[in-house]
Coordinates of C-alpha atoms and ligand atoms in Angstrom, one line a residue:
Chain A
X6 CA 14.2 60.5 57.8
X7 CA 15.7 63.9 56.8
X8 CA 16.9 66.6 59.2
X9 CA 18.4 69.9 58.5
X10 CA 22.2 70.2 59.2
X11 CA 23.3 73.3 61.1
X12 CA 26.2 75.3 59.7
X13 CA 29.0 75.7 62.3
X14 CA 29.7 79.3 63.5
X15 CA 33.3 79.0 62.4
X16 CA 33.8 77.8 58.9
X17 CA 37.5 78.4 58.8
X18 CA 39.6 78.8 61.9
X19 CA 42.0 81.8 61.9
X20 CA 44.0 83.9 64.4
X21 CA 40.8 85.7 65.6
X22 CA 38.9 82.5 66.4
X23 CA 38.1 82.0 70.1
X24 CA 40.3 79.4 71.8
X25 CA 37.2 77.6 73.0
X26 CA 36.1 77.2 69.4
X27 CA 39.6 76.1 68.2
X28 CA 39.7 73.5 71.0
X29 CA 36.0 72.5 71.0
X30 CA 36.9 68.9 70.1
X31 CA 39.5 68.8 72.9
X32 CA 36.8 69.8 75.4
X33 CA 34.4 67.2 74.0
X34 CA 37.2 64.6 74.3
X35 CA 37.9 65.6 77.9
X36 CA 34.3 65.2 78.9
X37 CA 34.0 61.8 77.1
X38 CA 37.0 60.6 79.0
X39 CA 35.7 61.7 82.4
X40 CA 38.5 64.2 83.1
X41 CA 36.3 66.0 85.5
X42 CA 37.5 63.6 88.2
X43 CA 41.1 63.5 87.1
X44 CA 43.7 66.0 88.3
X45 CA 45.4 67.4 85.2
X46 CA 48.4 69.6 85.6
X47 CA 49.8 71.1 82.5
X48 CA 53.5 71.8 83.3
X49 CA 54.3 73.8 80.2
X50 CA 52.0 76.2 78.4
X51 CA 52.8 79.6 77.0
X52 CA 51.7 83.2 76.6
X53 CA 53.2 85.8 74.3
X54 CA 54.7 88.2 76.8
X55 CA 55.9 90.7 74.1
X56 CA 52.2 91.6 73.5
X57 CA 52.3 93.2 76.9
X58 CA 55.9 94.6 76.7
X59 CA 54.8 98.2 77.1
X60 CA 53.3 97.2 80.5
X61 CA 56.2 94.9 81.4
X62 CA 58.9 97.5 80.9
X63 CA 57.3 99.6 83.7
X64 CA 58.5 96.9 86.1
X65 CA 62.2 97.3 85.2
X66 CA 64.0 98.0 88.4
X67 CA 66.8 100.3 87.1
X68 CA 65.2 103.8 86.7
X69 CA 67.4 104.8 83.7
X70 CA 66.8 101.6 81.7
X71 CA 63.1 101.7 82.7
X72 CA 62.8 105.2 81.4
X73 CA 64.6 104.4 78.2
X74 CA 62.5 101.3 77.7
X75 CA 59.2 103.1 78.2
X76 CA 60.1 105.8 75.7
X77 CA 61.2 103.2 73.2
X78 CA 58.0 101.3 73.5
X79 CA 56.0 104.5 73.1
X80 CA 58.0 106.1 70.2
X81 CA 60.1 103.7 68.3
X82 CA 58.8 102.1 65.1
X83 CA 60.2 99.3 63.1
X84 CA 62.0 97.6 66.0
X85 CA 61.7 94.5 68.1
X86 CA 60.5 94.9 71.7
X87 CA 62.9 96.9 73.8
X88 CA 66.1 95.1 74.8
X89 CA 65.0 91.7 73.4
X90 CA 67.5 89.6 71.4
X91 CA 66.5 86.6 69.4
X92 CA 65.7 85.3 66.0
X93 CA 63.8 88.3 64.8
X94 CA 61.7 87.2 61.8
X95 CA 62.9 83.6 61.7
X96 CA 59.8 82.4 63.4
X97 CA 58.1 80.1 61.0
X98 CA 56.3 77.9 63.6
X99 CA 52.9 78.5 62.0
X100 CA 54.0 76.8 58.8
X101 CA 53.1 79.7 56.5
X102 CA 49.7 80.4 58.1
X103 CA 48.6 76.8 58.2
X104 CA 48.4 76.7 62.1
X105 CA 46.8 80.0 63.1
X106 CA 46.9 79.6 66.9
X107 CA 50.6 79.5 66.7
X108 CA 50.7 82.7 64.7
X109 CA 48.6 84.7 67.1
X110 CA 45.8 84.2 69.7
X111 CA 44.1 87.4 68.7
X112 CA 40.5 86.6 69.7
X113 CA 38.3 89.2 71.3
X114 CA 38.3 89.4 75.1
X115 CA 35.6 91.6 76.7
X116 CA 36.4 90.9 80.3
X117 CA 38.5 93.9 81.5
X118 CA 38.5 92.9 85.2
X119 CA 41.6 90.7 84.7
X120 CA 44.6 90.8 82.3
X121 CA 43.9 89.5 78.9
X122 CA 46.4 86.7 79.4
X123 CA 44.4 85.5 82.4
X124 CA 41.3 85.1 80.3
X125 CA 43.2 83.4 77.4
X126 CA 44.8 81.0 79.9
X127 CA 41.5 80.2 81.5
X128 CA 40.0 79.5 78.1
X129 CA 42.8 77.1 77.3
X130 CA 42.5 75.3 80.7
X131 CA 38.8 75.0 80.3
X132 CA 39.1 73.6 76.8
X133 CA 41.8 71.1 77.5
X134 CA 40.4 70.0 80.9
X135 CA 43.3 71.3 82.9
X136 CA 43.3 72.1 86.6
X137 CA 46.6 73.9 86.8
X138 CA 48.6 75.5 84.0
X139 CA 52.2 76.5 84.3
X140 CA 52.8 79.5 82.1
X141 CA 56.1 80.3 80.4
X142 CA 57.1 83.3 78.3
X143 CA 57.9 82.8 74.6
X144 CA 60.4 85.2 72.9
X145 CA 62.2 85.6 76.2
X146 CA 63.4 82.0 76.1
X147 CA 66.5 83.1 74.1
X148 CA 67.5 85.8 76.6
X149 CA 70.3 83.5 77.7
X150 CA 72.2 84.5 74.6
X151 CA 71.9 88.2 75.2
X152 CA 75.2 90.1 74.6
X153 CA 74.4 92.2 77.7
X154 CA 74.0 89.9 80.7
X155 CA 72.6 92.8 82.7
X156 CA 69.7 93.0 80.2
X157 CA 68.8 89.4 80.9
X158 CA 68.6 90.5 84.6
X159 CA 66.6 93.7 83.9
X160 CA 64.1 92.0 81.7
X161 CA 63.7 88.7 83.6
X162 CA 63.1 90.5 86.9
X163 CA 60.6 92.8 85.2
X164 CA 58.8 89.8 83.7
X165 CA 58.6 87.9 87.0
X166 CA 57.2 90.9 88.8
X167 CA 54.8 91.8 86.1
X168 CA 53.6 88.2 85.8
X169 CA 53.0 87.8 89.6
X170 CA 51.2 91.2 89.7
X171 CA 49.0 90.9 86.6
X172 CA 48.5 87.2 86.0
X173 CA 49.3 84.9 88.9
X174 CA 47.6 87.0 91.6
X175 CA 44.4 86.9 89.5
X176 CA 43.9 83.1 89.4
X177 CA 45.5 80.5 91.6
X178 CA 45.2 77.9 89.0
X179 CA 47.8 79.7 86.9
X180 CA 51.4 78.9 88.0
X181 CA 54.9 79.7 86.9
X182 CA 58.5 78.6 87.2
X183 CA 60.1 82.0 87.7
X184 CA 62.8 83.0 85.2
X185 CA 66.4 82.8 86.6
X186 CA 68.9 85.1 84.8
X187 CA 71.6 82.4 84.8
X188 CA 74.3 84.5 83.1
X189 CA 74.6 86.5 86.3
X190 CA 74.6 83.9 89.1
X191 CA 74.4 86.3 92.0
X192 CA 71.3 87.9 90.5
X193 CA 69.8 84.4 90.0
X194 CA 70.3 83.8 93.7
X195 CA 68.6 87.2 94.5
X196 CA 65.7 86.2 92.2
X197 CA 65.2 83.0 94.1
X198 CA 65.0 84.9 97.4
X199 CA 62.6 87.5 95.9
X200 CA 60.2 85.1 94.3
X201 CA 60.3 81.8 96.2
X202 CA 57.2 82.8 98.3
X203 CA 55.3 84.8 95.7
X204 CA 51.8 83.5 94.8
X205 CA 51.8 81.0 91.9
X206 CA 55.6 80.6 91.8
X207 CA 56.1 76.8 92.2
X208 CA 59.7 76.6 91.1
X209 CA 62.3 78.3 88.9
X210 CA 63.2 78.1 85.2
X211 CA 66.5 78.4 83.3
X212 CA 66.0 78.7 79.6
X213 CA 68.3 76.1 78.1
X214 CA 69.6 78.1 75.2
X215 CA 72.8 79.6 76.7
X216 CA 76.5 78.9 76.5
X217 CA 77.5 79.1 80.1
X218 CA 77.8 75.5 81.5
X219 CA 75.3 74.5 84.2
X220 CA 78.1 72.7 86.1
X221 CA 80.1 76.0 86.6
X222 CA 81.0 76.5 90.3
X223 CA 79.2 79.8 90.2
X224 CA 75.8 78.0 90.2
X225 CA 76.4 75.8 93.3
X226 CA 74.9 78.3 95.7
X227 CA 71.7 78.4 93.5
X228 CA 71.4 74.7 93.5
X229 CA 72.0 74.4 97.3
X230 CA 69.3 77.1 97.9
X231 CA 66.8 75.4 95.7
X232 CA 67.5 72.1 97.3
X233 CA 67.0 73.6 100.7
X234 CA 63.7 75.3 99.6
X235 CA 62.5 72.2 97.9
X236 CA 61.7 74.1 94.7
X237 CA 62.4 72.4 91.4
X238 CA 64.6 73.9 88.7
X239 CA 63.4 73.5 85.1
X240 CA 65.5 73.7 82.0
X241 CA 63.2 74.9 79.2
X242 CA 64.4 74.1 75.7
X243 CA 64.2 76.3 72.6
X244 CA 65.8 76.6 69.2
X245 CA 67.9 79.4 67.8
X246 CA 69.5 79.9 64.5
X247 CA 72.7 81.3 65.8
X248 CA 73.9 78.0 67.2
X249 CA 77.0 77.2 65.1
X250 CA 76.5 73.4 65.6
X251 CA 73.2 73.7 63.7
X252 CA 74.5 76.3 61.1
X253 CA 73.9 74.0 58.1
X254 CA 70.2 73.3 58.9
X255 CA 68.1 75.3 56.4
X256 CA 64.6 74.0 57.1
X257 CA 62.6 75.2 60.1
X258 CA 61.4 71.6 60.6
X259 CA 65.0 70.4 61.0
X260 CA 66.0 73.4 63.2
X261 CA 63.0 72.8 65.5
X262 CA 63.4 69.0 65.6
X263 CA 67.1 69.3 66.6
X264 CA 67.3 72.6 68.4
X265 CA 64.7 71.7 71.1
X266 CA 66.4 68.4 71.9
X267 CA 70.0 69.4 71.4
X268 CA 70.3 72.2 74.0
X269 CA 69.0 69.9 76.7
X270 CA 71.1 66.9 75.6
X271 CA 74.2 69.0 76.0
X272 CA 73.1 70.3 79.4
X273 CA 72.0 66.9 80.6
X274 CA 75.4 65.4 79.6
X275 CA 77.2 68.0 81.7
X276 CA 74.7 67.8 84.5
X277 CA 75.3 64.1 85.0
X278 CA 79.0 63.7 84.2
X279 CA 79.8 66.5 86.6
X280 CA 77.9 64.8 89.3
X281 CA 75.3 67.5 90.1
X282 CA 72.8 64.9 91.3
X283 CA 75.4 63.4 93.6
X284 CA 76.3 66.9 95.0
X285 CA 72.6 67.9 95.4
X286 CA 70.6 64.7 95.7
X287 CA 67.5 66.5 96.8
X288 CA 67.5 69.0 93.9
X289 CA 64.7 68.3 91.5
X290 CA 65.5 69.0 87.9
X291 CA 62.8 69.1 85.2
X292 CA 63.7 68.9 81.5
X293 CA 61.1 70.7 79.5
X294 CA 59.9 70.7 75.9
X295 CA 62.5 68.5 74.4
X296 CA 60.1 65.6 73.8
X297 CA 61.0 62.2 75.1
X298 CA 62.9 60.3 72.3
X299 CA 66.2 61.9 73.1
X300 CA 66.3 60.4 76.6
X301 CA 66.8 56.7 75.8
X302 CA 69.4 57.7 73.2
X303 CA 71.4 59.7 75.7
X304 CA 71.0 57.1 78.5
X305 CA 72.5 54.4 76.4
X306 CA 75.2 56.6 74.9
X307 CA 76.4 57.9 78.3
X308 CA 76.2 54.5 80.0
X309 CA 78.3 52.9 77.3
X310 CA 80.9 55.6 77.3
X311 CA 81.0 56.0 81.1
X312 CA 81.8 52.3 81.7
X313 CA 84.8 52.7 79.4
X314 CA 86.0 55.9 81.0
X315 CA 84.8 56.1 84.6
X316 CA 87.9 58.0 85.7
X317 CA 86.5 61.0 83.8
X318 CA 83.3 61.1 85.8
X319 CA 84.6 60.2 89.3
X320 CA 81.6 61.6 91.2
X321 CA 79.2 59.0 89.8
X322 CA 78.3 56.1 92.0
X323 CA 75.9 54.6 89.5
X324 CA 75.2 54.6 85.8
X325 CA 74.3 58.0 84.1
X326 CA 70.9 56.5 83.1
X327 CA 70.1 55.7 86.7
X328 CA 70.5 59.4 87.7
X329 CA 68.4 60.3 84.7
X330 CA 65.6 58.1 85.8
X331 CA 65.8 58.7 89.5
X332 CA 66.8 62.3 89.9
X333 CA 65.3 64.0 86.9
X334 CA 61.7 64.7 85.8
X335 CA 60.6 65.2 82.2
X336 CA 57.6 66.9 80.5
X337 CA 55.8 64.9 77.9
X338 CA 55.5 67.4 75.0
X339 CA 56.1 67.1 72.1
X340 CA 55.6 63.4 72.7
X341 CA 56.8 61.4 69.7
X342 CA 54.0 58.9 68.8
X343 CA 54.8 57.5 65.4
X344 CA 56.3 54.4 66.9
X345 CA 54.3 53.1 69.8
X346 CA 56.7 50.4 70.7
X347 CA 59.5 52.9 71.0
X348 CA 57.3 55.2 73.1
X349 CA 56.5 52.3 75.4
X350 CA 60.2 51.4 75.9
X351 CA 60.9 55.1 76.4
X352 CA 58.3 55.4 79.2
X353 CA 59.7 52.3 80.9
X354 CA 63.3 53.6 80.6
X355 CA 62.5 56.9 82.2
X356 CA 60.2 55.4 84.9
X357 CA 57.3 57.5 83.6
X358 CA 55.1 56.4 86.4
X359 CA 56.9 58.7 88.8
X360 CA 59.1 61.0 86.6
X361 CA 56.9 62.1 83.8
X362 CA 54.8 65.2 83.8
X363 CA 52.1 66.1 81.3
X364 CA 52.6 69.3 79.3
X365 CA 50.5 70.7 76.5
X366 CA 52.8 73.5 75.2
X367 CA 49.6 75.3 74.1
X368 CA 49.3 77.4 71.9
X369 CA 52.3 76.2 70.0
X370 CA 52.0 74.2 66.7
X371 CA 53.0 70.9 68.2
X372 CA 50.8 71.1 71.3
X373 CA 49.6 67.9 73.0
X374 CA 46.3 67.1 74.6
X375 CA 45.8 65.2 77.9
X376 CA 43.8 62.6 76.0
X377 CA 47.0 61.3 74.4
X378 CA 48.2 60.0 77.7
X379 CA 44.8 58.7 78.6
X380 CA 44.5 56.8 75.3
X381 CA 47.9 55.0 75.6
X382 CA 47.1 51.3 75.5
X383 CA 50.1 50.1 77.6
X384 CA 49.8 52.2 80.8
X385 CA 47.9 51.4 83.9
X386 CA 45.2 53.8 85.1
X387 CA 47.4 54.7 88.0
X388 CA 50.3 55.5 85.7
X389 CA 48.1 57.7 83.6
X390 CA 46.8 59.6 86.6
X391 CA 50.3 60.1 87.8
X392 CA 51.6 61.4 84.5
X393 CA 48.6 63.7 83.9
X394 CA 48.6 65.3 87.3
X395 CA 49.6 63.4 90.4
X396 CA 53.4 63.4 89.7
X397 CA 53.2 67.2 89.3
X398 CA 51.1 67.6 92.4
X399 CA 53.8 65.7 94.4
X400 CA 56.7 67.6 92.9
X401 CA 55.2 71.1 93.3
X402 CA 53.2 70.5 96.5
X403 CA 49.8 71.1 94.9
X404 CA 46.5 69.8 96.3
X405 CA 45.7 66.7 94.2
X406 CA 42.0 67.3 94.3
X407 CA 40.7 68.4 90.9
X408 CA 39.5 72.0 90.9
X409 CA 38.3 72.6 87.3
X410 CA 34.7 72.6 86.0
X411 CA 34.6 71.0 82.5
Chain B
X30 CA 20.7 56.1 59.4
X31 CA 19.4 59.7 59.4
X32 CA 20.0 61.8 56.4
X33 CA 20.8 65.5 56.8
X34 CA 19.9 68.2 54.4
X35 CA 22.9 70.5 53.8
X36 CA 21.3 72.9 51.4
X37 CA 21.5 74.0 47.7
X38 CA 24.5 72.6 45.9
X39 CA 25.3 76.0 44.3
X40 CA 25.8 77.4 47.8
X41 CA 29.2 75.8 47.7
X42 CA 31.2 77.4 44.9
X43 CA 34.5 76.0 43.5
X44 CA 37.1 76.1 46.3
X45 CA 34.4 76.7 48.8
X46 CA 33.1 74.6 51.8
X47 CA 30.3 74.2 54.2
X48 CA 31.0 72.7 57.6
X49 CA 27.9 71.6 59.4
X50 CA 26.7 69.9 62.6
X51 CA 24.4 66.9 62.1
X52 CA 23.1 66.2 65.6
X53 CA 26.5 66.2 67.1
X54 CA 28.4 64.8 64.2
X55 CA 30.3 67.4 62.2
X56 CA 30.8 67.1 58.4
X57 CA 32.6 69.3 55.9
X58 CA 31.4 69.5 52.3
X59 CA 33.9 70.8 49.8
X60 CA 33.8 71.5 46.1
X61 CA 37.0 70.6 44.2
X62 CA 37.2 70.7 40.4
X63 CA 33.5 70.8 40.2
X64 CA 32.8 67.8 42.4
X65 CA 31.6 67.7 46.0
X66 CA 33.4 65.8 48.7
X67 CA 32.2 65.2 52.2
X68 CA 34.5 64.4 55.1
X69 CA 34.0 64.0 58.8
X70 CA 35.4 67.0 60.8
X71 CA 37.7 64.7 62.8
X72 CA 41.3 64.6 62.0
X73 CA 42.8 61.1 62.1
X74 CA 45.8 62.5 64.0
X75 CA 44.2 63.7 67.2
X76 CA 40.5 64.4 66.4
X77 CA 41.2 68.1 65.5
X78 CA 38.7 70.1 63.4
X79 CA 40.2 69.2 60.1
X80 CA 37.4 70.6 57.9
X81 CA 37.8 74.0 59.5
X82 CA 41.4 74.3 58.4
X83 CA 42.8 76.4 55.6
X84 CA 43.0 75.2 52.0
X85 CA 46.4 75.2 50.2
X86 CA 47.6 73.7 47.0
X87 CA 50.3 71.1 47.7
X88 CA 53.8 72.5 47.9
X89 CA 56.3 70.9 45.6
X90 CA 60.0 71.5 44.9
X91 CA 60.8 70.9 41.3
X92 CA 64.2 69.2 40.7
X93 CA 66.1 70.2 37.5
X94 CA 67.7 67.5 35.2
X95 CA 71.1 68.2 36.9
X96 CA 69.6 67.4 40.3
X97 CA 69.5 71.0 41.5
X98 CA 66.6 72.9 43.0
X99 CA 65.8 76.6 43.0
X100 CA 62.2 77.5 43.8
X101 CA 59.3 76.0 45.6
X102 CA 55.9 75.9 43.8
X103 CA 52.3 75.1 44.3
X104 CA 50.8 72.2 42.5
X105 CA 47.3 73.6 41.8
X106 CA 46.1 70.1 40.8
X107 CA 46.4 68.8 44.3
X108 CA 44.2 70.7 46.7
X109 CA 45.0 70.1 50.4
X110 CA 43.1 70.9 53.6
X111 CA 45.4 71.6 56.5
X112 CA 44.4 70.7 60.0
X113 CA 44.5 73.8 62.1
X114 CA 45.6 71.9 65.2
X115 CA 49.0 70.6 64.1
X116 CA 49.3 71.1 60.4
X117 CA 48.7 67.6 59.0
X118 CA 47.8 67.9 55.3
X119 CA 45.2 65.8 53.5
X120 CA 44.2 65.7 49.8
X121 CA 40.7 67.1 49.5
X122 CA 39.8 64.7 46.8
X123 CA 41.2 61.4 48.1
X124 CA 41.4 62.2 51.8
X125 CA 44.9 60.9 51.9
X126 CA 47.5 62.3 54.4
X127 CA 50.6 63.7 52.8
X128 CA 53.6 61.6 53.9
X129 CA 51.4 58.8 55.3
X130 CA 48.7 57.8 52.7
X131 CA 47.3 55.1 54.9
X132 CA 46.1 57.7 57.3
X133 CA 42.9 59.1 55.7
X134 CA 40.0 61.4 56.3
X135 CA 36.8 59.5 57.0
X136 CA 34.3 60.1 54.2
X137 CA 30.6 60.9 54.8
X138 CA 28.0 59.6 52.4
X139 CA 26.9 62.4 50.1
X140 CA 23.9 62.6 47.7
X141 CA 22.7 65.4 45.5
X142 CA 19.1 65.5 44.3
X143 CA 17.3 68.3 42.5
X144 CA 20.1 70.7 43.3
X145 CA 20.0 69.9 47.1
X146 CA 22.9 68.2 48.9
X147 CA 22.3 65.6 51.6
X148 CA 24.8 63.7 53.8
X149 CA 24.7 60.6 56.0
X150 CA 27.4 61.1 58.6
Ligands
FES508 S1 44.6 66.8 65.1 FE1 44.8 67.3 63.1 S2 46.9 67.6 62.8 FE2 46.7 67.0 64.9

C-alpha cells in the first residue's frame, strides 16, 4: 500500500520559527507521558529583557538617570543597551548559528493584548507541558560585576517593576524570583519590602557572578527578613570572561562548563563554612543553573577538609554535606546525563526526592525537558512527581493542582 | 508496512532535503554527494527534530608538523546535520554522532523507482 507523505511546514528551523514548531516533539512527548495530570513547575526559564530595554528604562526611579537612559535608547547607535555591563559580543551560546532558538526567539506574535514575552512564555509552557514557569532575565545576570553599584540598583528595580507590570500581572502561571542588587545591601532590603507581596514574585534572586562574599555581615538583615517572610533566595549562576581564575580558558565550551558551576561552588563553600544555615535555619537557598555534578564533588571535598580543620568552621554542628542536602535546594538543569550511575548517586546524595526542582532553562542551548526526569529508570513515581513540580509547590507555596491544558 | 511516496527524486537537489510526515512518523530525505539518505526525524539525544536542523561541513583544526595550530577549517567531505535543540552533530551519510559514534540516527528504508522516491518509516 502506498500513501503520499506530507512535507512538514518547516523544513529548516531558524530564529523565526514558532516556538510551538521548534518544540513540537516536546509537546508530543508530554502528551505521551500523560503530563496533563502531573504538576510541572519550571523553576528556571529565561526571556531576553534587553529586547524591551526601551520600555524598561522608563521604569528607572531616578529621574535624571531615567531621562538619560530614554534618550540613549532613542538616539544612540552602536552601543550596548543603556547602563548594561557584560561580555558584549562574547556570546557564542548558539554555536555559530547551529542552535537558532538560543540566538533569538524572533517569531511573529500577532496578539497585542499582552506583552510579547507573555505570549512567548505561554508558547514555551504549552510546548513543554509546564504549569508554572519562573522567568529570569538574561544579560542582566552579570550586573553584579557592574563598576557602578548604583547602576545595579537602578536597573534591577526598573526590571522588577517592569516585569511585574508588563508580564507577571498578565498571567498568573508566570512567576519570578525578583532581582536583589546585592552590591548595595540596604537597597536589597528595600527591594524585598517593595516586591515581597507583588503578584508573581515567589522569592528573590541574587545573580551569582559577583565578588562580594555572601557571608558578609551586611547581608544578615536580608537573610533574616527572607527567613521571616518564608521567601526563598536563589543564586543564579552565569559565566563571564572577566573572571581572572578562568583567564586561560579560550573555548566557549570550557568557559560555559566551568563558569556556571564555579561561581556557585565558591559561594556554596562560603555559605556553608561561615555557618549561614546554622544562623538562619529557616532560610531556603536554591542553587540555580549549575547542573548537578558539582554537588557531590563539593560535598566530599568539604567534608574531608572540615573533619581535619573543624576549628576553622566553628559554627558547624554537622558535616558540610548534611547542610547541603538538608538546607539547600537545587535546580536540575543542565542535568549531566552521560553517566547514569553517577547521576543516580548524585540524586541520592542531594536527597533529590525533596531537594531537587525541575528547570528547563528554555530557550538556552542546553535546555532540558520534563521528560528527562520522567524517563529516569531509577526513580519512584513519587520522586519524579516531587522533582517535576511538588517540591517547588511546597517551597514556593503554589497550589499543587495542575492548571495547564496540553 | 506502508510505503510513503515522497515525490520526484530531482525535487531534492545536491545539499537539499525534504522532511515529511508519514502518518505521524517524520522522515528527512537528504541528497549528499549525489546519493539520497533517509533518516527518522528523531534525535537520539532527546527526540529533537534532527532533520530540521542546519547543515554544516564538519569543523576540523589542522595540526602542523610541529604540533601547532593556527586556523579552523571545514572538511567539505563530511557533511553534518546539527540538531536544532542542543547541537548534537551527525554525519549525514553514516548517521554517526560526532564524539560518540555508537549514537546514531535511525535510518528509514528508501527506494527510488522511475524517478520517484519512496520511504518505509
Ligand atoms: S535532542 Fe537533538 S541534540 Fe538534543
